[in-house]
GROMACS .gro file of C-alpha atoms in nm:
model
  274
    1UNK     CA    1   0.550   0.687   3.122
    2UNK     CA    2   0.670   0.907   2.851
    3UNK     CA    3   0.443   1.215   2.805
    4UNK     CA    4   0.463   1.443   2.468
    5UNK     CA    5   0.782   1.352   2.345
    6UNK     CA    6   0.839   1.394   1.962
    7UNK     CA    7   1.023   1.141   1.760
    8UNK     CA    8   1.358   1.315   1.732
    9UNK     CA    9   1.363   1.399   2.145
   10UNK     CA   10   1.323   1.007   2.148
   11UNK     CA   11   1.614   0.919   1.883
   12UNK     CA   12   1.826   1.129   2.092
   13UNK     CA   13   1.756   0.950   2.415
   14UNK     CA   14   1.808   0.596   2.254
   15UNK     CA   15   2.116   0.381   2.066
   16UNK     CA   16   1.912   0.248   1.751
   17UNK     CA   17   2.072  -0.006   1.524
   18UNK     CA   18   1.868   0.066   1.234
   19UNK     CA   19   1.890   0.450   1.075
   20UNK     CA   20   1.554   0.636   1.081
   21UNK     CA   21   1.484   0.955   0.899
   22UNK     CA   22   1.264   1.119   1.116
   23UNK     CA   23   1.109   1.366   0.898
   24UNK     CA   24   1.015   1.061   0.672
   25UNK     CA   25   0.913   0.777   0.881
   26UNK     CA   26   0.805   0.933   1.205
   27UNK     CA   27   0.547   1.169   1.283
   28UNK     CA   28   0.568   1.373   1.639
   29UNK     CA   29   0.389   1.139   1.902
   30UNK     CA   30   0.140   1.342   2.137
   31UNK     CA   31   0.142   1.016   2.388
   32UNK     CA   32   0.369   0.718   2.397
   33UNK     CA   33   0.406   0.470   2.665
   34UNK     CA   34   0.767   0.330   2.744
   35UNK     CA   35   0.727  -0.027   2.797
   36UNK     CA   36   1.001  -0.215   2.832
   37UNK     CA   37   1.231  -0.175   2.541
   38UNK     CA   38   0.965  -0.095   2.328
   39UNK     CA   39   0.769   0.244   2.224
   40UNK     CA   40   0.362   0.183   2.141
   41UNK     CA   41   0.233   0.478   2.012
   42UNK     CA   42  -0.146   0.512   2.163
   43UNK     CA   43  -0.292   0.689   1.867
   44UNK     CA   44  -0.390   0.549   1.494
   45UNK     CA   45  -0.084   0.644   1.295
   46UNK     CA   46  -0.143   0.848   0.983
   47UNK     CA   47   0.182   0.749   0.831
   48UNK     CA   48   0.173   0.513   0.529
   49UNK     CA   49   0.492   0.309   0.646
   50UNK     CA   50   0.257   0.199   0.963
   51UNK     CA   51  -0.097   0.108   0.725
   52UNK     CA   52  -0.138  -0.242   0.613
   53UNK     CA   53  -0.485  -0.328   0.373
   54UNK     CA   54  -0.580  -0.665   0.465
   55UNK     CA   55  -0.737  -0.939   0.259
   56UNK     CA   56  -1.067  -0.778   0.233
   57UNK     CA   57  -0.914  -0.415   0.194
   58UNK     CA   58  -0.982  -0.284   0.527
   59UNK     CA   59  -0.747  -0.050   0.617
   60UNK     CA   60  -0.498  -0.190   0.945
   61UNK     CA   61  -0.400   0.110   1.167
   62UNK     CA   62  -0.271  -0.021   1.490
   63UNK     CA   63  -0.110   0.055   1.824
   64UNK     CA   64   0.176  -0.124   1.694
   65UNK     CA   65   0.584  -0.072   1.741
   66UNK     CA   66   0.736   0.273   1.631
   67UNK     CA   67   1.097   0.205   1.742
   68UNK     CA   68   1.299  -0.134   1.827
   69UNK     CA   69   1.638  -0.137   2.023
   70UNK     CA   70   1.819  -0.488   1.936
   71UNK     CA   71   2.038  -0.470   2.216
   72UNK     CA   72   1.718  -0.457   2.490
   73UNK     CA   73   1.561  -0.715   2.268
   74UNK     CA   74   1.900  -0.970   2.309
   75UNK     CA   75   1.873  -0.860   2.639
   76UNK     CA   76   1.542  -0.941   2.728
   77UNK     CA   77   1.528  -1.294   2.515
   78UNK     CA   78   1.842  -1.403   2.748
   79UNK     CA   79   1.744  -1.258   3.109
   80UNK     CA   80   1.418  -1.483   2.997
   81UNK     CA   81   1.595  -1.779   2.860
   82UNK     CA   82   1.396  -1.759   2.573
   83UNK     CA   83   1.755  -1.792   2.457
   84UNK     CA   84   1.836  -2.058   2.500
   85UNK     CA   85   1.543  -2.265   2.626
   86UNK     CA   86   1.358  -2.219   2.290
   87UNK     CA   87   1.640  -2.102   2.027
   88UNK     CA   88   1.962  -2.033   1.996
   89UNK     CA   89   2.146  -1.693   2.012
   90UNK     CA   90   2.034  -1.524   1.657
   91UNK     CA   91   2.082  -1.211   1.504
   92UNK     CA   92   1.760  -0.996   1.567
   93UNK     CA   93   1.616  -0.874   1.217
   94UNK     CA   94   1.313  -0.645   1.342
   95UNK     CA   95   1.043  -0.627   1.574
   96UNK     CA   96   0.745  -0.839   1.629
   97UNK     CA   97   0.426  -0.625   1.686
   98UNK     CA   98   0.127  -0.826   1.847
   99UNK     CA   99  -0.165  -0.735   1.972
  100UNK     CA  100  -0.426  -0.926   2.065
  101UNK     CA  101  -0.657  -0.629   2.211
  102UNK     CA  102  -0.622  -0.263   2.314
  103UNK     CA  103  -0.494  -0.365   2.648
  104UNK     CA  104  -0.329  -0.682   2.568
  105UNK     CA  105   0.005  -0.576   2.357
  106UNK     CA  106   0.243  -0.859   2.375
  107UNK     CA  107   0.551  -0.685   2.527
  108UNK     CA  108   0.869  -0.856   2.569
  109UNK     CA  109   0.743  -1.072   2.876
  110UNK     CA  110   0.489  -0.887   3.037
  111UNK     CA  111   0.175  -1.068   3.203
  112UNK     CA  112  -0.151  -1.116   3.006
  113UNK     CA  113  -0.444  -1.270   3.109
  114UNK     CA  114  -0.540  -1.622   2.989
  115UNK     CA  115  -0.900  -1.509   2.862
  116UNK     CA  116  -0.767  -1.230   2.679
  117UNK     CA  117  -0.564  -1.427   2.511
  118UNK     CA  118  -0.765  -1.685   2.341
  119UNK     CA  119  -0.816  -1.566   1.992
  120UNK     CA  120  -0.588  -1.524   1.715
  121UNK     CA  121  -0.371  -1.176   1.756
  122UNK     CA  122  -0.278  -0.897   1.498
  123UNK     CA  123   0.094  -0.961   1.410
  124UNK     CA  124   0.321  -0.676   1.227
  125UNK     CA  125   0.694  -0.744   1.171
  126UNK     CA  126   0.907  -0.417   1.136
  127UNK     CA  127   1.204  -0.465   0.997
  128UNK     CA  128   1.570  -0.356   1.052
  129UNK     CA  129   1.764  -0.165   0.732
  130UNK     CA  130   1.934  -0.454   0.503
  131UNK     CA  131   2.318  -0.438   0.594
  132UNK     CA  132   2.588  -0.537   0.346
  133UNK     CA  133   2.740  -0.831   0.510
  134UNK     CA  134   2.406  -0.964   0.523
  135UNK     CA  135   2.343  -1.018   0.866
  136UNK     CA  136   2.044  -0.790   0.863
  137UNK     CA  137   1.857  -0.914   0.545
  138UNK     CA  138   1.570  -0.796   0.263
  139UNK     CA  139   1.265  -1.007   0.182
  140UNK     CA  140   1.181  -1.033  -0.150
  141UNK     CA  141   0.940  -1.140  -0.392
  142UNK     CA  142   0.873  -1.514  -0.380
  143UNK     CA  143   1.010  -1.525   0.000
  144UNK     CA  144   0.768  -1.720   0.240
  145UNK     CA  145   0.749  -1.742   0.569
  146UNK     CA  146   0.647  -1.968   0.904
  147UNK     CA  147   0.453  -1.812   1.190
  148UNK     CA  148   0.514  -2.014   1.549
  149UNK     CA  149   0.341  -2.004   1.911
  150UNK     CA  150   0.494  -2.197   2.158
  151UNK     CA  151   0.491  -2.275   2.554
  152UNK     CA  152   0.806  -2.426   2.681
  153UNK     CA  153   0.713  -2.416   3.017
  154UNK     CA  154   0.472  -2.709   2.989
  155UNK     CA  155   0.317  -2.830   3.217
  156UNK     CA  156   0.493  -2.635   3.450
  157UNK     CA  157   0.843  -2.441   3.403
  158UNK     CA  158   1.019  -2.712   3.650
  159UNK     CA  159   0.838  -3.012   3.507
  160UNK     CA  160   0.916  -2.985   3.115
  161UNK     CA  161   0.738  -3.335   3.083
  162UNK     CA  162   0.530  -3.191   2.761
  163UNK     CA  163   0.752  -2.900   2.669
  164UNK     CA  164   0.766  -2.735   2.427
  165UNK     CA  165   0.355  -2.734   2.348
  166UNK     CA  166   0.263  -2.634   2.040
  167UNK     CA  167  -0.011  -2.359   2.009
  168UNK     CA  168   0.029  -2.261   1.619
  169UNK     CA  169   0.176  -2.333   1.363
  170UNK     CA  170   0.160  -2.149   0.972
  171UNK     CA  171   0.397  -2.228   0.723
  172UNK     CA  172   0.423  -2.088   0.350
  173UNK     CA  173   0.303  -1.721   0.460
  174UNK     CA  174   0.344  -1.474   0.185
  175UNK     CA  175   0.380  -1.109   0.276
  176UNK     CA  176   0.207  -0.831  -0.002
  177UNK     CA  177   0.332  -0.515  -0.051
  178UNK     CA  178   0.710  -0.541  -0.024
  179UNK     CA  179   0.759  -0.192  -0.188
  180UNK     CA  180   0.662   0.145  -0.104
  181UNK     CA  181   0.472   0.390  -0.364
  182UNK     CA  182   0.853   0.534  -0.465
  183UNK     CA  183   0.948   0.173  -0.483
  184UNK     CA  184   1.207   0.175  -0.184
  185UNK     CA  185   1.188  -0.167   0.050
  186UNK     CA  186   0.914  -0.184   0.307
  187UNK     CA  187   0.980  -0.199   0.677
  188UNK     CA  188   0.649  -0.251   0.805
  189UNK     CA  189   0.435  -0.592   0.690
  190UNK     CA  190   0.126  -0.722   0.864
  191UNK     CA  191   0.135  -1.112   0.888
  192UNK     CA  192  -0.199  -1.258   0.770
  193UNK     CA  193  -0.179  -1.615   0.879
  194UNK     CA  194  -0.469  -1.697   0.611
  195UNK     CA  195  -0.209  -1.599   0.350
  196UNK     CA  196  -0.047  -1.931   0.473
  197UNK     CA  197  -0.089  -2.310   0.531
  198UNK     CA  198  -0.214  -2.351   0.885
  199UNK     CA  199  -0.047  -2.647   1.024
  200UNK     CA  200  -0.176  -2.657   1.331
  201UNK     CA  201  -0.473  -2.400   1.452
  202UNK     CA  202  -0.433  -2.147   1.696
  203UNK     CA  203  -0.492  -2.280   2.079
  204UNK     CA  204  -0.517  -2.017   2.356
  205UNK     CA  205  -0.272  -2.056   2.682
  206UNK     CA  206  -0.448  -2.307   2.912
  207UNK     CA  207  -0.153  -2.315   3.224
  208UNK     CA  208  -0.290  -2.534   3.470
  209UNK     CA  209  -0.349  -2.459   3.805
  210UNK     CA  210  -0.065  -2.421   4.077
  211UNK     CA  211   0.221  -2.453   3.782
  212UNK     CA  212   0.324  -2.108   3.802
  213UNK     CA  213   0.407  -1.845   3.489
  214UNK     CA  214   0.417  -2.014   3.130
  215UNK     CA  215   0.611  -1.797   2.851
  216UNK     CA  216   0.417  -1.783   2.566
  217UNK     CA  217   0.699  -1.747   2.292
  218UNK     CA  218   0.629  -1.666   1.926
  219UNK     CA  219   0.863  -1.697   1.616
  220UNK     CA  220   0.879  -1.574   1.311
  221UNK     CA  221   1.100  -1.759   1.028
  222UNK     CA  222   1.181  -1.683   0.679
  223UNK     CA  223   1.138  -1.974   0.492
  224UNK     CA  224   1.413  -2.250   0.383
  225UNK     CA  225   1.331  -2.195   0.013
  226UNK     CA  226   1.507  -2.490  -0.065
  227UNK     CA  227   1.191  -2.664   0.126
  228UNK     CA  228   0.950  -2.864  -0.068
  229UNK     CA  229   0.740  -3.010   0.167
  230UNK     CA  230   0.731  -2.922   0.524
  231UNK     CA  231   0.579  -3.225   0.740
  232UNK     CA  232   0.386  -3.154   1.037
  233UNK     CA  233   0.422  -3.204   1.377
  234UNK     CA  234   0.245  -3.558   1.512
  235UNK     CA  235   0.120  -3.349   1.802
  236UNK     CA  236   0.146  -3.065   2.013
  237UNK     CA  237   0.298  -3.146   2.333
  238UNK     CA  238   0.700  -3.204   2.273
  239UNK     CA  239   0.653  -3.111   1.952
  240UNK     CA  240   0.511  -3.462   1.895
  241UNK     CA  241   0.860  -3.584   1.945
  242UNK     CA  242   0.771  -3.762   2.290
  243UNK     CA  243   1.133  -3.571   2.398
  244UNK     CA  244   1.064  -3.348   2.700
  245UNK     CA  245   1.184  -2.993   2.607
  246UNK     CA  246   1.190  -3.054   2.243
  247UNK     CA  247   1.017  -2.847   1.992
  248UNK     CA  248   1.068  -2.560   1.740
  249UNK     CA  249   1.452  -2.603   1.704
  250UNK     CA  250   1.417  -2.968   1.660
  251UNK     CA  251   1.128  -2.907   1.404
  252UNK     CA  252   1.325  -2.663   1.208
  253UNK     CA  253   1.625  -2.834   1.178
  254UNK     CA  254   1.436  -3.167   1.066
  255UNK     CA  255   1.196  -2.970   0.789
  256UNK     CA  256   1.306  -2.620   0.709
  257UNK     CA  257   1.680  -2.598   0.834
  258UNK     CA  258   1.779  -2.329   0.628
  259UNK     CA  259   1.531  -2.109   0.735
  260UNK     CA  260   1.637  -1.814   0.950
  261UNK     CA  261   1.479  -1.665   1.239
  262UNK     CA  262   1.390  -1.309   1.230
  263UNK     CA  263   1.220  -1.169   1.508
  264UNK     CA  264   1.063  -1.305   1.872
  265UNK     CA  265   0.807  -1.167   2.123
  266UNK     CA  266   0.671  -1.337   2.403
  267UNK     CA  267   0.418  -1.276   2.723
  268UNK     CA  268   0.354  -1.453   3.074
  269UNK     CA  269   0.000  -1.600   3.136
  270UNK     CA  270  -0.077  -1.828   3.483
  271UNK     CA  271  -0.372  -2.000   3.544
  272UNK     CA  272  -0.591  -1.790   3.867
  273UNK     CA  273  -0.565  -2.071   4.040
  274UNK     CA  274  -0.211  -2.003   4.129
   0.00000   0.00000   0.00000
């Protein structure tokens, strides 16, 4: 637990990829909680950067990430195979933010419960800076995007018989507001899965008893623009490939295969049976 530190003690403390002007992005934080290689700040941020008006113009000020390290994400995706069970090694563009409750912030692998976890979470994507070789890249207008949720520990992480199950699926997601007021790139979008074609709707984690942990992986993909039509998945478990441990890779590669993943978080959730 981190108590009253200000944004530049914490740049000092940390190796960040991206560059952050503090006076201009950050605002001091009065309580922030260290969890993992990420920093949630615990009260409603003022700052524009982190405000997102949603379809009906409600204002969306969350708990969500302030700062993201991409080495302790690489680190985190490989120490839980999510490289490479569920993808392969990728270039980390930004930082998932979800939230599915004020105690149930999806945190690079922490345990959530399954009943807190069975309705549709608030997603933000913060992005890295744009870098000239184009590793780290921009989104711009037109750009669309597909939202994934998937458990390839199914039914249990040594018995991959339905891996990977499917839990959601949106494709075609458009993102508003890609510039700031001054008209410089955002970094901070809120992912409104209505704004998309919902594939396949969202299904809660359901681990059944005495199979252990299940990672809950999601994925968010900028969109092969070259796609026309994307074709669904027959059904959820393998994908509906009937391949034990098949699933998003497979999919991508057969529908969208120039898309490019951009950011992953994931969470534990075992059945209390266990």
């Amino acid at each position: 637990m981190l108590n009253k530190l200000s944004s530049t003690a914490i740049l000092k403390q940390l190796s960040i990829r991206r560059a952050i002007t503090t006076q201009s992005l950050l605002k001091p934080i009065a309580t922030t909680t260290f969890t993992r290689s990420l920093f949630y700040n615990q009260k409603f941020f003022n700052n524009r950067r982190y405000k997102q008006l949603t379809k009906s113009n409600t204002l969306l000020t969350s708990k969500m990430t302030l700062i993201t390290i991409s080495q302790s994400l690489d680190e985190a995706f490989t120490k839980n195979k999510i490289v490479p069970d569920v993808v392969d090694d990728f270039e980390t563009q930004g930082l998932l933010s979800i939230e599915y409750g004020p105690t149930e912030l999806v945190t690079l692998g922490n345990t959530l419960s399954v009943s807190g976890t069975q309705h549709k979470p608030k997603i933000q994507l913060t992005l890295n800076s744009p870098t000239e070789d184009g590793k780290i890249e921009s989104i711009n207008e037109g750009d669309k995007f597909i939202l994934v949720l998937t458990d390839p520990d199914a039914p249990s992480n040594s018995d991959h018989k339905w891996s990977e199950y499917l839990h959601w699926l949106v494709t075609d997601i458009e993102l508003p507001n890609l510039k700031t007021e001054s008209g410089e790139p955002e970094i901070s979008h809120f992912i409104d899965a209505t704004q998309g074609k919902e594939i396949f709707k969202y299904v809660g984690p359901g681990p059944p008893p005495k199979t252990g942990k299940h990672r809950y992986v999601f994925l968010l993909f900028k969109q092969d623009p070259n796609t026309i039509t994307i074709e669904a998945p027959k059904d959820r478990p393998n994908w509906g490939t009937g391949t034990p441990s098949s699933g998003v890779r497979d999919w991508i590669k057969a529908n969208a295969p120039g898309s490019k993943l951009l950011a992953v978080n994931f969470f534990y959730a075992q059945n209390e049976d266990n």
